[in-house]
C-alpha positions as CSV (number, residue, x, y, z in Angstrom):
1,M,-23.1,100.4,169.5
2,T,-19.4,98.9,169.2
3,K,-16.7,101.1,168.1
4,E,-13.1,100.6,166.9
5,M,-10.3,103.1,166.6
6,I,-7.8,102.4,163.5
7,I,-4.6,104.5,164.0
8,S,-2.1,104.9,161.1
9,S,1.1,106.7,162.3
10,S,4.2,107.3,160.8
11,A,7.0,110.2,161.2
12,H,5.2,112.4,158.8
13,E,1.5,112.0,159.2
14,T,-1.0,110.6,161.9
15,R,-4.4,109.3,160.6
16,V,-7.2,107.9,163.0
17,A,-10.5,106.6,161.7
18,I,-13.3,105.7,164.2
19,L,-15.5,102.9,163.1
20,E,-19.1,102.6,164.3
21,E,-20.9,99.3,163.5
22,D,-17.9,98.5,161.2
23,Q,-18.6,101.7,159.2
24,V,-16.4,104.6,159.1
25,A,-17.9,107.6,160.9
26,E,-14.9,109.8,161.7
27,V,-11.4,110.7,160.0
28,F,-8.8,112.8,161.9
29,I,-5.4,113.7,160.1
30,E,-2.6,115.5,161.6
31,R,0.6,116.2,159.6
32,E,3.8,117.1,161.5
33,R,4.4,120.0,159.0
34,S,0.7,121.4,159.7
35,R,-0.3,120.5,163.0
36,G,-3.6,121.8,164.2
37,V,-3.4,124.7,166.6
38,V,-6.7,124.6,168.3
39,G,-6.3,124.4,172.2
40,N,-2.8,125.9,171.7
41,L,-2.0,129.1,174.0
42,Y,0.0,132.0,172.8
43,K,1.3,135.0,174.1
44,G,0.3,137.3,171.2
45,R,0.4,141.0,170.3
46,V,-2.6,142.8,169.5
47,S,-2.2,144.5,165.9
48,K,-5.3,146.2,165.2
49,V,-8.7,147.0,167.1
50,L,-11.8,147.2,165.2
51,P,-14.3,149.2,167.6
52,G,-17.1,149.0,164.4
53,M,-16.8,145.3,164.7
54,Q,-15.9,145.0,168.5
55,S,-13.4,142.5,167.9
56,A,-9.4,142.7,167.5
57,F,-6.7,141.1,165.4
58,V,-3.9,139.5,167.3
59,D,-0.6,138.8,165.8
60,L,0.2,134.9,166.9
61,G,3.2,134.3,164.6
62,L,1.0,132.4,162.6
63,E,0.2,133.1,158.5
64,R,-2.6,135.2,159.4
65,D,-3.6,137.3,162.5
66,G,-6.1,135.6,165.0
67,F,-9.6,137.1,165.5
68,L,-10.7,138.1,168.9
69,Y,-14.3,139.0,169.6
70,V,-15.4,141.1,172.8
71,S,-17.6,138.4,174.0
72,D,-14.4,136.2,174.2
73,V,-12.4,138.9,176.5
74,V,-15.4,139.7,178.8
75,A,-16.6,137.4,181.6
76,T,-19.6,135.4,181.1
77,F,-20.8,133.0,183.6
78,E,-23.5,132.1,181.4
79,E,-20.6,130.3,179.7
80,F,-19.7,128.6,182.8
81,D,-23.1,127.4,183.6
82,R,-23.4,126.1,180.0
83,L,-20.4,123.9,180.8
84,E,-21.3,122.5,184.0
85,T,-24.5,121.4,182.1
86,D,-22.6,119.5,179.4
87,E,-19.0,119.6,180.4
88,D,-18.1,117.2,177.2
89,E,-19.0,120.2,174.8
90,A,-15.7,121.8,175.9
91,T,-13.7,119.3,174.3
92,S,-16.0,118.5,171.2
93,G,-14.3,118.4,167.7
94,N,-10.3,118.6,167.7
95,G,-9.9,120.9,170.4
96,N,-11.2,123.3,173.0
97,K,-14.6,125.5,172.5
98,S,-14.4,128.9,173.1
99,A,-15.4,128.8,176.7
100,G,-14.4,130.4,180.1
101,V,-14.8,133.2,182.5
102,A,-12.7,135.9,184.0
103,P,-13.7,137.2,187.3
104,A,-13.5,140.9,187.8
105,P,-10.4,142.1,189.6
106,G,-10.5,141.6,193.4
107,Q,-13.3,139.5,193.1
108,G,-14.2,135.8,193.0
109,G,-17.4,133.8,192.7
110,R,-20.7,134.0,191.2
111,G,-22.4,136.6,193.2
112,G,-19.8,139.3,192.6
113,H,-19.8,139.0,188.8
114,R,-23.6,139.5,188.7
115,R,-23.2,142.5,190.8
116,D,-20.8,144.0,188.3
117,R,-22.9,142.8,185.6
118,E,-25.6,145.0,187.1
119,K,-23.7,148.2,187.5
120,G,-23.7,149.0,183.7
121,P,-23.7,147.7,180.1
122,E,-20.8,145.4,178.7
123,P,-17.5,147.3,178.0
124,K,-16.3,147.8,174.6
125,I,-13.3,146.3,172.8
126,E,-11.4,149.4,172.9
127,E,-11.7,149.7,176.6
128,L,-10.5,145.9,177.1
129,V,-7.3,145.8,174.6
130,K,-5.0,148.5,173.4
131,E,-3.1,148.0,169.9
132,G,0.8,146.6,170.6
133,Q,-0.6,145.2,174.0
134,E,0.5,141.6,174.8
135,I,-2.0,139.1,175.8
136,I,-2.6,135.3,176.3
137,V,-5.3,133.9,174.3
138,Q,-6.2,130.3,172.9
139,V,-7.0,129.2,169.7
140,A,-10.6,128.1,169.9
141,K,-11.2,127.5,166.1
142,E,-8.9,126.4,163.6
143,P,-8.0,129.2,160.6
144,L,-10.4,128.0,157.9
145,G,-9.5,129.2,154.1
146,T,-8.9,132.9,154.1
147,K,-9.9,133.2,157.9
148,G,-7.9,133.6,160.8
149,A,-7.8,131.6,164.0
150,R,-11.0,132.3,166.3
151,L,-9.6,133.0,169.7
152,T,-10.5,133.5,173.4
153,C,-8.9,134.8,176.4
154,H,-11.0,132.2,178.5
155,A,-8.8,129.2,178.0
156,T,-10.0,125.6,178.9
157,M,-7.7,122.8,179.3
158,P,-9.5,119.4,179.5
159,G,-8.1,116.2,181.1
160,R,-9.8,112.9,181.3
161,F,-11.8,113.6,184.5
162,L,-11.6,117.4,184.5
163,V,-11.7,120.4,182.8
164,F,-9.3,123.5,183.9
165,M,-10.5,126.9,183.3
166,P,-7.5,129.0,184.8
167,T,-9.3,132.4,184.4
168,V,-12.0,131.4,186.7
169,D,-12.2,130.8,190.6
170,H,-15.0,128.3,190.9
171,V,-15.5,124.5,191.1
172,G,-18.4,123.0,189.1
173,V,-19.6,119.3,188.7
174,S,-21.4,118.1,185.7
175,R,-25.0,117.8,186.1
176,K,-25.1,114.4,184.7
177,I,-23.6,113.3,188.2
178,E,-27.0,113.1,190.0
179,S,-25.7,111.7,193.3
180,R,-25.6,114.5,196.0
181,E,-23.1,112.5,197.8
182,E,-20.8,111.8,194.9
183,R,-20.9,115.6,194.0
184,G,-19.9,116.4,197.3
185,R,-17.0,113.9,197.5
186,L,-15.4,115.2,194.2
187,R,-15.7,118.9,195.0
188,G,-14.1,117.9,198.5
189,I,-11.0,116.3,196.6
190,V,-10.6,119.4,194.3
191,R,-11.0,122.0,197.3
192,E,-8.4,119.8,199.4
193,F,-6.0,119.8,196.6
194,R,-6.5,123.6,195.9
195,E,-6.0,124.5,199.6
196,Q,-2.9,122.3,200.0
197,H,-1.0,123.4,196.9
198,G,-2.2,126.9,196.5
199,F,-3.7,125.7,193.2
200,T,-5.8,128.7,191.6
201,G,-8.2,128.5,188.5
202,G,-11.6,127.0,188.0
203,V,-12.2,123.4,187.7
204,I,-15.3,121.6,185.9
205,I,-15.7,117.9,187.0
206,R,-16.6,115.8,184.1
207,T,-19.1,113.2,183.9
208,A,-16.3,110.5,183.5
209,A,-14.9,111.2,187.1
210,G,-18.1,109.7,188.6
211,G,-17.1,107.0,190.9
212,R,-13.5,107.2,190.3
213,P,-10.8,106.9,193.1
214,K,-9.3,110.2,194.8
215,E,-5.7,109.4,192.9
216,D,-7.3,109.7,189.3
217,I,-8.8,113.2,190.5
218,V,-5.6,114.4,192.1
219,S,-3.9,113.0,189.0
220,D,-5.6,115.5,186.8
221,L,-5.0,118.2,189.2
222,S,-1.3,117.8,189.5
223,Y,-0.9,117.9,185.7
224,F,-3.0,121.0,185.6
225,H,-1.0,122.7,188.1
226,K,2.2,122.0,186.6
227,V,1.3,122.8,183.2
228,W,-0.3,126.2,184.3
229,T,2.8,126.9,186.3
230,E,5.1,126.3,183.1
231,I,2.6,128.4,180.7
232,R,3.0,131.4,183.2
233,Q,6.8,131.1,183.4
234,K,6.9,130.7,179.8
235,S,4.6,133.8,179.1
236,E,6.9,135.8,181.5
237,T,10.1,134.9,179.8
238,S,9.0,134.7,176.1
239,R,8.5,137.7,173.6
240,A,5.4,137.8,171.6
241,P,4.3,136.4,169.5
242,A,5.1,132.8,171.1
243,V,3.6,129.7,171.6
244,V,3.5,129.0,175.4
245,Y,1.5,125.8,175.3
246,R,0.9,123.4,172.7
247,E,-2.3,120.9,172.9
248,A,-1.5,117.1,173.1
249,S,-1.1,114.7,170.1
250,L,-4.1,113.8,167.9
251,V,-4.2,110.4,169.4
252,A,-3.4,111.7,173.0
253,K,-6.4,113.9,172.7
254,L,-8.9,111.4,171.1
255,L,-8.2,109.0,173.7
256,R,-8.8,111.4,176.5
257,D,-11.9,112.4,175.0
258,L,-13.6,109.6,173.1
259,L,-12.5,106.5,175.0
260,T,-15.4,104.6,176.5
261,E,-16.5,100.9,177.3
262,E,-18.1,101.1,173.6
263,F,-14.8,100.6,171.9
264,S,-14.0,97.0,171.2
265,A,-10.7,97.4,169.7
266,I,-8.0,99.9,169.3
267,R,-5.6,99.1,166.8
268,I,-2.5,101.0,165.6
269,D,0.4,99.9,163.1
270,N,3.3,101.8,164.8
271,E,5.0,99.8,167.6
272,H,6.5,102.9,169.3
273,E,3.1,104.4,169.4
274,Y,1.7,101.3,170.4
275,R,3.6,101.2,173.6
276,K,2.8,105.0,174.1
277,I,-0.9,104.4,173.7
278,L,-0.9,101.5,175.9
279,E,0.9,103.3,178.6
280,L,-1.6,106.2,178.4
281,I,-4.7,103.8,178.5
282,E,-3.6,101.9,181.5
283,R,-3.1,105.2,183.3
284,I,-6.8,106.6,182.3
285,M,-8.8,103.4,181.4
286,P,-6.8,99.9,182.4
287,S,-9.9,98.1,181.7
288,L,-9.3,98.8,178.1
289,A,-5.6,97.9,177.9
290,P,-6.2,94.5,176.9
291,K,-8.4,95.9,173.7
292,V,-5.1,97.8,172.4
293,R,-3.6,96.0,169.5
294,L,-0.5,96.3,167.5
295,Y,-1.2,95.6,163.6
296,E,1.9,93.7,162.4
297,K,0.8,92.8,158.6
298,P,2.8,94.5,155.6
299,F,-0.5,95.6,154.0
300,P,-1.6,99.2,155.0
301,I,-4.0,99.2,158.0
302,F,-6.5,101.7,156.4
303,E,-6.7,99.4,153.5
304,E,-7.0,96.5,155.5
305,Y,-10.2,98.0,157.5
306,G,-11.5,99.8,154.5
307,V,-10.9,103.5,155.7
308,Q,-8.8,104.4,152.5
309,A,-11.6,103.3,150.5
310,E,-14.3,105.6,152.4
311,I,-11.9,108.5,152.2
312,D,-11.6,108.3,148.6
313,K,-15.2,108.1,148.3
314,A,-15.5,111.3,150.5
315,L,-13.8,113.3,148.1
316,R,-16.4,112.8,145.3
317,S,-19.3,114.7,144.8
318,K,-21.8,111.8,144.4
319,V,-22.3,108.8,146.9
320,W,-24.2,105.9,146.0
321,L,-26.8,104.5,148.4
322,K,-27.2,100.6,148.8
323,S,-30.7,100.8,147.3
324,G,-29.5,102.3,144.4
325,G,-30.3,106.0,145.1
326,S,-27.8,108.5,145.6
327,I,-26.9,111.9,147.2
328,V,-24.9,114.6,145.5
329,I,-22.8,116.9,148.1
330,N,-21.7,120.5,146.7
331,P,-19.9,122.4,149.2
332,T,-20.1,126.3,148.3
333,E,-18.7,129.4,150.1
334,A,-21.9,130.3,151.7
335,L,-23.3,126.8,152.5
336,V,-23.2,123.0,151.6
337,A,-26.2,121.8,149.4
338,I,-26.9,118.2,149.4
339,D,-29.4,116.6,147.0
340,V,-31.0,113.3,147.1
341,N,-32.0,111.4,143.8
342,T,-33.9,107.9,143.7
343,G,-31.3,107.0,140.9
344,R,-31.7,103.4,140.0
345,Y,-33.7,102.4,142.9
346,V,-37.4,102.2,141.1
347,G,-39.1,100.2,144.4
348,K,-40.2,96.6,144.9
349,K,-41.4,94.4,142.2
350,T,-44.8,93.9,144.0
351,A,-47.2,96.8,143.4
352,G,-46.7,99.6,145.8
353,R,-47.1,103.5,145.8
354,L,-44.4,105.8,144.6
355,E,-44.6,107.6,148.3
356,D,-43.1,104.5,149.7
357,T,-40.3,104.4,147.2
358,I,-39.7,107.8,148.0
359,L,-39.8,107.4,151.7
360,K,-37.5,104.4,151.7
361,T,-35.0,106.5,149.5
362,N,-35.1,109.3,151.8
363,L,-34.9,107.4,155.1
364,E,-31.6,105.7,153.7
365,A,-30.4,109.1,152.6
366,A,-30.7,110.7,155.9
367,K,-28.7,108.3,157.6
368,E,-26.0,108.3,155.1
369,I,-26.0,112.1,154.9
370,V,-25.3,112.5,158.5
371,R,-22.5,110.1,158.1
372,Q,-21.0,111.9,155.3
373,V,-21.2,115.2,157.0
374,R,-19.5,113.7,160.0
375,L,-17.0,111.9,157.9
376,R,-16.2,115.0,155.8
377,D,-16.4,117.3,158.7
378,L,-18.7,119.7,156.9
379,G,-19.8,122.8,158.9
380,G,-22.0,126.1,158.6
381,I,-25.1,125.9,157.0
382,I,-26.0,122.6,155.1
383,V,-29.3,122.4,153.1
384,L,-30.8,118.8,152.6
385,D,-32.9,118.6,149.5
386,F,-34.7,115.4,150.1
387,I,-37.3,113.9,147.4
388,D,-40.6,115.7,147.7
389,M,-43.3,113.7,149.6
390,E,-47.1,114.4,149.6
391,D,-47.6,112.9,153.2
392,K,-46.8,115.2,156.2
393,K,-46.2,112.2,158.2
394,N,-43.6,110.9,156.0
395,R,-41.7,114.3,155.9
396,L,-41.7,114.1,159.7
397,K,-40.2,110.5,159.7
398,V,-37.4,111.9,157.7
399,L,-36.9,114.9,159.9
400,T,-37.0,112.5,163.0
401,A,-34.5,110.3,161.2
402,V,-31.9,113.2,160.7
403,E,-32.2,114.3,164.2
404,Q,-31.7,110.7,165.6
405,E,-28.4,110.3,163.4
406,L,-27.0,113.8,164.6
407,R,-27.4,112.6,168.2
408,K,-24.3,110.6,167.3
409,D,-22.5,113.5,166.4
410,R,-20.2,115.2,169.1
411,A,-20.1,118.7,167.2
412,P,-23.2,120.9,168.3
413,S,-25.7,120.8,165.5
414,K,-29.3,121.4,164.9
415,A,-31.9,120.4,162.2
416,L,-34.8,122.2,161.0
417,Q,-37.4,121.7,158.4
418,V,-38.3,124.8,156.3
419,S,-40.5,123.7,153.8
420,D,-43.2,121.4,152.2
421,F,-40.9,120.4,149.4
422,G,-38.7,118.3,151.5
423,L,-35.5,120.8,152.4
424,V,-34.3,120.5,155.8
425,I,-31.3,122.7,157.2
426,I,-28.6,121.6,159.4
427,T,-26.4,124.0,161.4
428,R,-23.2,122.2,162.4
429,K,-20.1,123.8,164.3
430,R,-16.9,123.0,162.8
431,V,-13.4,123.7,164.7
432,K,-10.9,122.1,162.1
433,Q,-10.6,122.1,158.5
434,S,-12.8,119.6,156.3
435,L,-11.5,116.3,155.2
436,E,-11.3,118.1,151.6
437,R,-9.5,120.9,152.6
438,T,-6.9,118.7,154.6
439,L,-6.3,116.4,151.6
440,T,-7.0,118.5,148.4
441,E,-5.7,121.7,146.8
442,P,-7.6,123.9,144.2
443,C,-7.1,122.5,140.6
444,P,-4.5,124.7,139.0
445,Y,-6.0,124.2,135.4
446,C,-9.6,125.3,136.5
447,A,-8.7,127.5,139.2
448,G,-10.8,125.7,141.6
449,S,-13.7,126.4,139.6
450,S,-14.2,122.6,138.3
451,V,-15.0,123.9,135.0
452,I,-13.3,125.6,131.9
453,K,-14.7,127.4,128.8
454,S,-15.8,124.8,125.8
455,S,-13.8,124.6,122.6
456,T,-16.6,126.1,120.8
457,T,-16.6,129.3,123.2
458,I,-12.7,129.8,122.8
459,C,-13.4,129.7,119.0
460,Y,-16.0,132.2,119.0
461,E,-13.4,134.4,121.4
462,I,-10.6,134.1,118.8
463,L,-12.9,135.1,115.9
464,A,-14.1,138.3,117.9
465,E,-10.5,139.1,119.3
466,V,-9.3,138.8,115.6
467,K,-11.9,141.1,114.1
468,K,-11.1,143.6,117.0
469,I,-7.4,144.0,116.2
470,G,-7.4,142.7,112.6
471,A,-7.0,145.9,111.4
472,D,-3.8,146.9,113.5
473,L,-1.9,143.8,112.2
474,N,0.8,144.4,109.6
475,G,2.0,141.6,107.6
476,Q,1.0,139.2,104.8
477,S,-0.3,136.5,107.1
478,L,-1.4,135.6,110.7
479,L,-0.1,132.9,113.0
480,L,-2.7,131.6,115.7
481,R,-1.1,129.6,118.4
482,V,-3.7,127.8,120.2
483,N,-4.1,124.5,122.6
484,P,-4.4,121.4,120.4
485,D,-7.9,120.8,121.4
486,I,-8.8,124.4,120.0
487,A,-6.9,123.7,116.8
488,R,-8.9,120.3,116.5
489,A,-12.1,122.3,116.7
490,F,-11.3,124.6,114.2
491,T,-10.4,122.0,111.5
492,D,-13.5,119.9,112.6
493,E,-16.8,121.3,114.1
494,E,-16.1,124.9,113.8
495,R,-14.5,124.7,110.3
496,A,-17.1,127.7,109.1
497,V,-15.6,130.0,112.2
498,F,-12.1,129.7,110.8
499,K,-13.3,130.4,107.4
500,D,-15.2,133.3,108.6
501,L,-12.0,134.4,110.7
502,K,-9.9,134.4,107.5
503,Q,-12.3,136.1,105.6
504,S,-12.7,138.9,108.2
505,I,-9.0,140.1,107.8
506,G,-8.3,139.1,104.0
507,K,-5.1,137.2,104.9
508,D,-3.9,133.8,105.3
509,V,-4.0,132.2,108.7
510,T,-1.8,129.3,110.2
511,L,-3.1,127.2,113.0
512,R,0.2,126.2,115.4
513,P,-1.1,123.8,118.2
514,D,1.0,124.3,121.4
515,P,0.3,121.6,123.9
516,Q,2.0,124.1,126.6
517,L,-0.8,126.4,126.1
518,H,-3.7,126.3,128.3
519,H,-7.0,125.4,127.0
520,E,-8.3,129.1,127.4
521,Q,-4.8,130.6,126.3
522,F,-4.2,131.7,122.5
523,D,-1.6,133.9,120.8
524,V,-2.5,135.9,117.7
525,M,0.9,137.1,115.7
526,A,1.3,138.6,112.3
527,L,3.9,137.3,110.0
528,G,5.8,138.7,107.1
């Protein structure tokens, strides 16, 4: 699969698009005024401990306090084992996953920790942190909506070839590196560096390190050693809450985590950033340096490569399929519902079964749904309502197609068929805000509900209100100030309602259209 990275950079915003087979698969946006915080390390202060939820709130100096679960404070070697199995998950999404371990005081290594675990139950949150206590935490998940950032005490700092875990004293190698000699060589390089420099902390050797020269591994280790020393010094001199480490820029993170030989081109429209990217790639993957290209046309780069058009489509609920069918995406507070329709597609002109038409639409929809999920960065529970199919084999084909497309997704996800009616449920982890949340805000007119009351409903509400307060109105006549749409309704389709209104109070009623009024707002005033 061929890929391209398209980068649009300015002083205010950086946007990156990943193209797979010339189709936009993922979009990342970072604005200088609201940079993401995933991966950042903070010296925070515990603001509240919640024993009932086995969690604590930590003041980071952000708009909302971060949320720290007891499981993100207690040491867990199972988490380290998981990272050894697939270390790349440590850097999936737009930052670090909550991962890491902290050995018991005075003990390092796997055996000692297991003996500790056998002594008794897991400690409780109120035993681990106290209100007002200062602690170093890392943001594992961006603040989303009204929720604060998800935090962990077990930091992970990914490099190109290694993942540094400062709260662990262990060296692991990705199990994808199968050669015993290569695993031993890489471990030896890390251990030699640790002994020579007094370097503490755990290291996971990533798959990308396989076959790399010693200089590349040592380069990552030197960087981690320098950064962690600076973090410790800053945490000792800073007053909580304070940032003690900021994650790399969006482009640097993506190049570090995504760059492979699959990329045929990396295009950027900013000359200054182009030089920085070229320098970074020459250091981490010199073979791809010739593929870095400066885009110099005056036409916007996202328009040139069709990225902006895909972003605009991703902000709409309906997405048309090439066959004429469509999918409708509706995010809600609890889940995301996606419905599949045949739309304009009615099958081929030659005779064929309805089941074949439905299967073709569903298979096409499965591919587009997963692309849209990645592009929009939808997370949580996602319910897919495919068109009903009678044949069980066809339902299995659709589920298999969904699972196959999800393999391209770096975010952890799982698909499950839950009924014979075409329902498939996807659970997907999200660590940053969705594209919709990043680029839009709730409509001030409808308060984000996407609907307003109809003109007929408002007319009936005005009639009921006038009947309710009519006896208390002193005056010869009544002035009704309404939105122009309501005034038009009273003189047109709702004339009978307006006549009933006048008869109910026995007074003259004057309509005054006011464009400054909201569609649902009205004023009733007595005159004379």
